[in-house]
């Protein structure tokens, strides 16, 4: 046994790595070139350029599906702008905030405090009344004549968490400021986001509006080629791999993030196989693995009641591999609750939870009418058995049940 483990390590050390720099394929890496976004980048640059002459640029609202290069393009333009402003001593203050981040942007208070902190103002994490925090914020902002360029990335998440009041306040800020001026750049992955906004907020936020269309397979392939050159050693990828990887991701709304992840995972699997090149078959395996991990992550983040109910369903399915009924699921669920010392929910609540599982794509639940006995759900598990086993193992650990 020890010998075979030694062998694995020896072999690993002797093998040539496929990767030159794996970090290049990670989502937070800043690529050296941004392909196929020349038009978008120059339009953003033209919109924001007046800031260099101390004129307030129009507020800009950018939307497009995930992985279409919005963040990377905006950051690129804002960085160049920042550099020029620094060189030429222009009073321009760019601030970038990703509203998806917890603790930064999950309340109106936090985000305003965060922006104020960007100006070097020390603000307690909680405790001040909202009005007071706005006052501090106006003051630091207005300390001198300057253009403040506030980029709110994933702005849809902010509004989801805090409502659109904050955007109303921010878009009206210029009427309160005497010296400084603020320009807002909002970025949203949700293309229908502005439909839900107060019309006044909507019109001032999108003085200029831009959409990032999805990449097609050819464009994704170019992006992958650029990144692969820096990420992999020469001759580490078989012909056809990048094409297929691009085709996979193009099928799913042209998401470059997904394409890069697929290539990275395929590379890791190939390396584990100890083969000299990434092959097309590794992409298939990578796709399965990513999907598996995604569902396991979702399940791991659910409340305990959900996990207990799912555990019961998957266990029953594992044994019987056929349709299940809500009634029997509920009986088994109550038993398991007793074992893990959890107070069982009503059948009605469990029914709601089963519907959530359906929405997450874990099961298919079909409502069937049982005549005068009311309605019940027929439950079918729609995951491959390997995924089911993975989830069961995760739940086993989480719930601490040995059944
Ligand atoms: P979005 O903000 O639209 O969801 P991102 O800008 O975060 O998308 O892009 C997702 C990933 O794909 C990032 O890793 C980014 O570096 C990469 N990417 C997207 N478009 C390009 C491009 N045109 N050239 C190089 N990399 C890109
Ligand atoms: Mg983004």
PDB file of N, CA and C in Angstrom, residues 54 85-86 89-95 118-120 136-149 174 176-182:
ATOM      1  N   UNK A  54     -13.251  67.240 -16.202  1.00  0.00           N
ATOM      2  CA  UNK A  54     -14.068  67.627 -15.051  1.00  0.00           C
ATOM      3  C   UNK A  54     -15.526  67.921 -15.383  1.00  0.00           C
ATOM      4  N   UNK A  85      -5.681  59.950 -15.148  1.00  0.00           N
ATOM      5  CA  UNK A  85      -6.027  61.008 -14.193  1.00  0.00           C
ATOM      6  C   UNK A  85      -4.885  61.228 -13.209  1.00  0.00           C
ATOM      7  N   UNK A  86      -4.270  60.121 -12.777  1.00  0.00           N
ATOM      8  CA  UNK A  86      -3.159  60.249 -11.835  1.00  0.00           C
ATOM      9  C   UNK A  86      -1.978  60.969 -12.466  1.00  0.00           C
ATOM     10  N   UNK A  89      -2.789  64.562 -12.952  1.00  0.00           N
ATOM     11  CA  UNK A  89      -3.291  65.299 -11.787  1.00  0.00           C
ATOM     12  C   UNK A  89      -4.723  65.803 -11.930  1.00  0.00           C
ATOM     13  N   UNK A  90      -5.563  64.970 -12.502  1.00  0.00           N
ATOM     14  CA  UNK A  90      -6.961  65.357 -12.684  1.00  0.00           C
ATOM     15  C   UNK A  90      -7.771  64.839 -11.492  1.00  0.00           C
ATOM     16  N   UNK A  91      -8.615  65.677 -10.895  1.00  0.00           N
ATOM     17  CA  UNK A  91      -9.346  65.248  -9.696  1.00  0.00           C
ATOM     18  C   UNK A  91     -10.490  64.290 -10.026  1.00  0.00           C
ATOM     19  N   UNK A  92     -10.125  63.052 -10.229  1.00  0.00           N
ATOM     20  CA  UNK A  92     -11.092  62.021 -10.589  1.00  0.00           C
ATOM     21  C   UNK A  92     -10.953  60.873  -9.604  1.00  0.00           C
ATOM     22  N   UNK A  93     -12.068  60.453  -9.037  1.00  0.00           N
ATOM     23  CA  UNK A  93     -11.999  59.389  -8.037  1.00  0.00           C
ATOM     24  C   UNK A  93     -12.895  58.216  -8.462  1.00  0.00           C
ATOM     25  N   UNK A  94     -12.280  57.160  -9.031  1.00  0.00           N
ATOM     26  CA  UNK A  94     -13.092  56.003  -9.390  1.00  0.00           C
ATOM     27  C   UNK A  94     -13.243  55.062  -8.195  1.00  0.00           C
ATOM     28  N   UNK A  95     -14.455  54.551  -8.009  1.00  0.00           N
ATOM     29  CA  UNK A  95     -14.708  53.578  -6.937  1.00  0.00           C
ATOM     30  C   UNK A  95     -15.450  52.398  -7.539  1.00  0.00           C
ATOM     31  N   UNK A 118     -13.831  54.605   1.214  1.00  0.00           N
ATOM     32  CA  UNK A 118     -12.941  54.772   0.059  1.00  0.00           C
ATOM     33  C   UNK A 118     -12.311  56.168   0.064  1.00  0.00           C
ATOM     34  N   UNK A 119     -12.953  57.105   0.757  1.00  0.00           N
ATOM     35  CA  UNK A 119     -12.393  58.449   0.861  1.00  0.00           C
ATOM     36  C   UNK A 119     -11.571  58.599   2.138  1.00  0.00           C
ATOM     37  N   UNK A 120     -11.296  57.474   2.777  1.00  0.00           N
ATOM     38  CA  UNK A 120     -10.463  57.516   3.962  1.00  0.00           C
ATOM     39  C   UNK A 120     -11.214  57.863   5.231  1.00  0.00           C
ATOM     40  N   UNK A 136     -22.551  62.198   6.553  1.00  0.00           N
ATOM     41  CA  UNK A 136     -21.090  62.026   6.534  1.00  0.00           C
ATOM     42  C   UNK A 136     -20.623  61.800   5.105  1.00  0.00           C
ATOM     43  N   UNK A 137     -21.393  60.975   4.410  1.00  0.00           N
ATOM     44  CA  UNK A 137     -21.070  60.625   3.029  1.00  0.00           C
ATOM     45  C   UNK A 137     -21.064  61.871   2.131  1.00  0.00           C
ATOM     46  N   UNK A 138     -22.112  62.708   2.219  1.00  0.00           N
ATOM     47  CA  UNK A 138     -22.150  63.950   1.425  1.00  0.00           C
ATOM     48  C   UNK A 138     -20.929  64.805   1.719  1.00  0.00           C
ATOM     49  N   UNK A 139     -20.590  64.893   3.011  1.00  0.00           N
ATOM     50  CA  UNK A 139     -19.476  65.754   3.391  1.00  0.00           C
ATOM     51  C   UNK A 139     -18.144  65.328   2.785  1.00  0.00           C
ATOM     52  N   UNK A 140     -17.825  64.025   2.925  1.00  0.00           N
ATOM     53  CA  UNK A 140     -16.518  63.596   2.391  1.00  0.00           C
ATOM     54  C   UNK A 140     -16.477  63.729   0.884  1.00  0.00           C
ATOM     55  N   UNK A 141     -17.613  63.445   0.274  1.00  0.00           N
ATOM     56  CA  UNK A 141     -17.690  63.519  -1.181  1.00  0.00           C
ATOM     57  C   UNK A 141     -17.447  64.952  -1.661  1.00  0.00           C
ATOM     58  N   UNK A 142     -18.038  65.889  -0.926  1.00  0.00           N
ATOM     59  CA  UNK A 142     -18.074  67.274  -1.361  1.00  0.00           C
ATOM     60  C   UNK A 142     -16.915  68.097  -0.831  1.00  0.00           C
ATOM     61  N   UNK A 143     -15.907  67.402  -0.269  1.00  0.00           N
ATOM     62  CA  UNK A 143     -14.791  68.130   0.323  1.00  0.00           C
ATOM     63  C   UNK A 143     -14.024  68.956  -0.700  1.00  0.00           C
ATOM     64  N   UNK A 144     -13.997  68.441  -1.937  1.00  0.00           N
ATOM     65  CA  UNK A 144     -13.317  69.236  -2.962  1.00  0.00           C
ATOM     66  C   UNK A 144     -13.996  69.050  -4.316  1.00  0.00           C
ATOM     67  N   UNK A 145     -13.619  69.879  -5.267  1.00  0.00           N
ATOM     68  CA  UNK A 145     -14.178  69.741  -6.612  1.00  0.00           C
ATOM     69  C   UNK A 145     -13.569  68.507  -7.254  1.00  0.00           C
ATOM     70  N   UNK A 146     -14.393  67.541  -7.539  1.00  0.00           N
ATOM     71  CA  UNK A 146     -13.891  66.319  -8.162  1.00  0.00           C
ATOM     72  C   UNK A 146     -15.033  65.567  -8.823  1.00  0.00           C
ATOM     73  N   UNK A 147     -14.656  64.683  -9.751  1.00  0.00           N
ATOM     74  CA  UNK A 147     -15.658  63.801 -10.346  1.00  0.00           C
ATOM     75  C   UNK A 147     -15.510  62.444  -9.668  1.00  0.00           C
ATOM     76  N   UNK A 148     -16.586  61.974  -9.091  1.00  0.00           N
ATOM     77  CA  UNK A 148     -16.565  60.651  -8.465  1.00  0.00           C
ATOM     78  C   UNK A 148     -17.257  59.679  -9.403  1.00  0.00           C
ATOM     79  N   UNK A 149     -16.532  58.652  -9.783  1.00  0.00           N
ATOM     80  CA  UNK A 149     -17.066  57.674 -10.713  1.00  0.00           C
ATOM     81  C   UNK A 149     -17.387  56.415  -9.915  1.00  0.00           C
ATOM     82  N   UNK A 174     -26.411  64.673  -7.081  1.00  0.00           N
ATOM     83  CA  UNK A 174     -25.782  65.845  -7.689  1.00  0.00           C
ATOM     84  C   UNK A 174     -26.478  67.152  -7.332  1.00  0.00           C
ATOM     85  N   UNK A 176     -27.481  67.913  -4.475  1.00  0.00           N
ATOM     86  CA  UNK A 176     -27.077  68.283  -3.104  1.00  0.00           C
ATOM     87  C   UNK A 176     -25.618  68.724  -3.038  1.00  0.00           C
ATOM     88  N   UNK A 177     -24.847  68.298  -4.020  1.00  0.00           N
ATOM     89  CA  UNK A 177     -23.405  68.551  -3.952  1.00  0.00           C
ATOM     90  C   UNK A 177     -23.079  69.930  -4.521  1.00  0.00           C
ATOM     91  N   UNK A 178     -22.108  70.597  -3.895  1.00  0.00           N
ATOM     92  CA  UNK A 178     -21.728  71.922  -4.380  1.00  0.00           C
ATOM     93  C   UNK A 178     -20.445  71.888  -5.188  1.00  0.00           C
ATOM     94  N   UNK A 179     -19.509  71.025  -4.741  1.00  0.00           N
ATOM     95  CA  UNK A 179     -18.193  71.012  -5.407  1.00  0.00           C
ATOM     96  C   UNK A 179     -18.016  69.771  -6.267  1.00  0.00           C
ATOM     97  N   UNK A 180     -18.319  68.623  -5.662  1.00  0.00           N
ATOM     98  CA  UNK A 180     -18.078  67.367  -6.368  1.00  0.00           C
ATOM     99  C   UNK A 180     -19.264  67.039  -7.267  1.00  0.00           C
ATOM    100  N   UNK A 181     -19.018  66.132  -8.208  1.00  0.00           N
ATOM    101  CA  UNK A 181     -20.115  65.586  -9.012  1.00  0.00           C
ATOM    102  C   UNK A 181     -19.942  64.080  -9.074  1.00  0.00           C
ATOM    103  N   UNK A 182     -21.057  63.398  -9.109  1.00  0.00           N
ATOM    104  CA  UNK A 182     -20.957  61.945  -9.124  1.00  0.00           C
ATOM    105  C   UNK A 182     -21.557  61.372 -10.398  1.00  0.00           C
TER     106      UNK A 182
END
